[in-house]
GROMACS .gro file of C-alpha atoms in nm:
model
  145
    1MET     CA    1   6.098  10.366  11.295
    2GLY     CA    2   6.298  10.107  11.437
    3GLU     CA    3   6.681  10.175  11.485
    4TYR     CA    4   6.986   9.926  11.591
    5ARG     CA    5   7.319  10.020  11.532
    6GLU     CA    6   7.624   9.794  11.624
    7ALA     CA    7   8.015   9.752  11.535
    8ALA     CA    8   7.890   9.466  11.274
    9GLY     CA    9   7.633   9.742  11.098
   10GLU     CA   10   7.299   9.885  11.193
   11TRP     CA   11   6.926   9.828  11.081
   12ARG     CA   12   6.644  10.076  11.041
   13GLU     CA   13   6.297   9.974  10.900
   14LEU     CA   14   6.051  10.276  10.813
   15THR     CA   15   5.712  10.270  10.742
   16MET     CA   16   5.555  10.502  10.488
   17ASP     CA   17   5.287  10.582  10.234
   18ALA     CA   18   5.365  10.432   9.913
   19VAL     CA   19   5.378  10.727   9.691
   20ILE     CA   20   5.634  10.877   9.474
   21GLU     CA   21   5.746  11.187   9.701
   22ASN     CA   22   5.867  10.931   9.980
   23VAL     CA   23   6.138  10.807   9.761
   24THR     CA   24   6.341  11.096   9.835
   25SER     CA   25   6.345  11.052  10.204
   26LEU     CA   26   6.384  10.686  10.186
   27THR     CA   27   6.692  10.762   9.921
   28GLU     CA   28   6.837  10.999  10.188
   29THR     CA   29   6.828  10.759  10.495
   30VAL     CA   30   6.965  10.476  10.283
   31ASP     CA   31   7.274  10.737  10.160
   32GLY     CA   32   7.365  10.868  10.522
   33MET     CA   33   7.367  10.489  10.639
   34LEU     CA   34   7.619  10.389  10.315
   35GLU     CA   35   7.788  10.743  10.385
   36SER     CA   36   7.892  10.645  10.741
   37MET     CA   37   8.046  10.295  10.583
   38ASP     CA   38   8.249  10.480  10.324
   39CYS     CA   39   8.035  10.336  10.026
   40PRO     CA   40   8.190  10.413   9.679
   41MET     CA   41   7.980  10.690   9.502
   42ARG     CA   42   7.931  10.430   9.230
   43VAL     CA   43   7.773  10.173   9.456
   44GLN     CA   44   7.541  10.441   9.615
   45ALA     CA   45   7.448  10.538   9.250
   46GLN     CA   46   7.329  10.193   9.161
   47ILE     CA   47   7.099  10.121   9.531
   48ASP     CA   48   6.978  10.478   9.477
   49ILE     CA   49   6.833  10.380   9.106
   50ALA     CA   50   6.708  10.014   9.307
   51ILE     CA   51   6.568  10.218   9.537
   52ASP     CA   52   6.407  10.474   9.305
   53GLU     CA   53   6.306  10.195   9.087
   54VAL     CA   54   6.134   9.903   9.312
   55PHE     CA   55   5.980  10.225   9.528
   56SER     CA   56   5.820  10.352   9.245
   57ASN     CA   57   5.675  10.010   9.133
   58ILE     CA   58   5.491   9.967   9.449
   59ALA     CA   59   5.371  10.336   9.451
   60ASN     CA   60   5.244  10.312   9.115
   61TYR     CA   61   5.083   9.956   9.117
   62ALA     CA   62   5.073   9.787   9.411
   63TYR     CA   63   4.758   9.941   9.563
   64ALA     CA   64   4.637  10.153   9.220
   65PRO     CA   65   4.429  10.346   9.267
   66ASP     CA   66   4.460  10.360   9.582
   67VAL     CA   67   4.750  10.449   9.823
   68GLY     CA   68   4.870  10.157  10.062
   69THR     CA   69   5.170  10.097  10.297
   70ALA     CA   70   5.503  10.018  10.257
   71VAL     CA   71   5.808   9.880  10.471
   72VAL     CA   72   6.148   9.914  10.388
   73ARG     CA   73   6.398   9.752  10.609
   74ILE     CA   74   6.732   9.854  10.552
   75GLU     CA   75   7.025   9.626  10.700
   76THR     CA   76   7.420   9.710  10.694
   77CYS     CA   77   7.697   9.506  10.758
   78ARG     CA   78   8.066   9.625  10.765
   79GLU     CA   79   8.208   9.263  10.714
   80PRO     CA   80   8.179   9.228  10.430
   81ALA     CA   81   8.083   9.546  10.371
   82SER     CA   82   7.723   9.520  10.199
   83ILE     CA   83   7.347   9.644  10.238
   84THR     CA   84   7.014   9.439  10.238
   85LEU     CA   85   6.697   9.602  10.159
   86VAL     CA   86   6.357   9.450  10.228
   87PHE     CA   87   6.056   9.594  10.077
   88ARG     CA   88   5.736   9.442  10.214
   89ASP     CA   89   5.369   9.604  10.070
   90TRP     CA   90   5.044   9.430  10.046
   91GLY     CA   91   4.962   9.547   9.742
   92ILE     CA   92   4.840   9.309   9.414
   93LYS     CA   93   5.071   8.991   9.392
   94TYR     CA   94   5.373   9.122   9.173
   95ASN     CA   95   5.712   8.912   9.142
   96PRO     CA   96   5.944   9.138   8.930
   97LEU     CA   97   6.156   8.869   8.874
   98ALA     CA   98   5.928   8.664   8.681
   99LYS     CA   99   5.917   8.917   8.414
  100LYS     CA  100   6.109   8.808   8.102
  101ASP     CA  101   6.430   9.048   8.056
  102PRO     CA  102   6.395   9.326   7.808
  103ASP     CA  103   6.624   9.203   7.478
  104VAL     CA  104   6.848   9.523   7.482
  105THR     CA  105   6.970   9.422   7.165
  106LEU     CA  106   6.705   9.537   7.007
  107GLY     CA  107   6.675   9.904   6.876
  108LEU     CA  108   6.466  10.119   7.118
  109GLU     CA  109   6.169  10.142   6.851
  110GLU     CA  110   6.152   9.755   6.845
  111ARG     CA  111   6.169   9.711   7.244
  112GLN     CA  112   5.842   9.636   7.443
  113ILE     CA  113   5.772   9.895   7.649
  114GLY     CA  114   5.836   9.836   8.054
  115GLY     CA  115   6.107   9.602   8.231
  116LEU     CA  116   6.405   9.800   8.190
  117GLY     CA  117   6.403   9.947   8.526
  118ILE     CA  118   6.396   9.622   8.719
  119PHE     CA  119   6.634   9.470   8.444
  120MET     CA  120   6.876   9.710   8.547
  121VAL     CA  121   6.814   9.668   8.919
  122LYS     CA  122   6.888   9.283   8.876
  123LYS     CA  123   7.217   9.363   8.673
  124SER     CA  124   7.368   9.543   8.939
  125MET     CA  125   7.239   9.396   9.260
  126ASN     CA  126   7.448   9.090   9.421
  127LYS     CA  127   7.077   8.900   9.516
  128MET     CA  128   6.760   8.958   9.454
  129TYR     CA  129   6.461   8.748   9.601
  130TYR     CA  130   6.071   8.783   9.617
  131ARG     CA  131   5.831   8.584   9.791
  132ARG     CA  132   5.460   8.603   9.862
  133ARG     CA  133   5.425   8.588  10.205
  134GLY     CA  134   5.058   8.613  10.326
  135ARG     CA  135   4.914   8.879  10.167
  136GLN     CA  136   5.271   9.066  10.146
  137ASN     CA  137   5.492   9.115   9.842
  138VAL     CA  138   5.858   9.102   9.980
  139LEU     CA  139   6.128   9.195   9.771
  140THR     CA  140   6.505   9.163   9.876
  141LEU     CA  141   6.794   9.356   9.736
  142VAL     CA  142   7.164   9.242   9.844
  143LYS     CA  143   7.468   9.480   9.726
  144GLU     CA  144   7.793   9.446   9.840
  145PHE     CA  145   8.076   9.702   9.830
   0.00000   0.00000   0.00000
C-alpha cells in the first residue's frame, strides 16, 4: 500500500482482490480519511454508496467468473475540500458512463433492470471520468465538500 500525507491532503493506493468482501475494508479506509477532514456525514454516505456500486461492479463483472485485481487510489485535498477516487482493473472493457441513464419517471414495473446504481453515483459526484488505458479500465470520481 502506498501512502503520503501533508497539509494539503493525503493519498493512499490499495491493491486488492476484486471481491465483494473487500468493499468493507475499502470503505473503512476512505471513511477514516474523510473523518480526519471533518467531512459531513451526508457527503460521506454518498461516497460510501459510490464505492459500493463501483467496486461491486468490478467484483461481479470485470473478471467473471474468475477473480482479478483492483487498484484504488484515494486522494484527499483540504483546499478546496475534496476526495478523488481512481478505480483501476484489468477486466473486460466497460465504460459505465456510456450506459444510458434509466428513466426514473417510469414505474418500477416498467423500468429496465440495472443501471440505477451508476446513475445514483453520477448524480452524487461532482465529476466522473472513464478511460481505457491499454488493458485497464480507469474510472475516476471526484466529490467536493
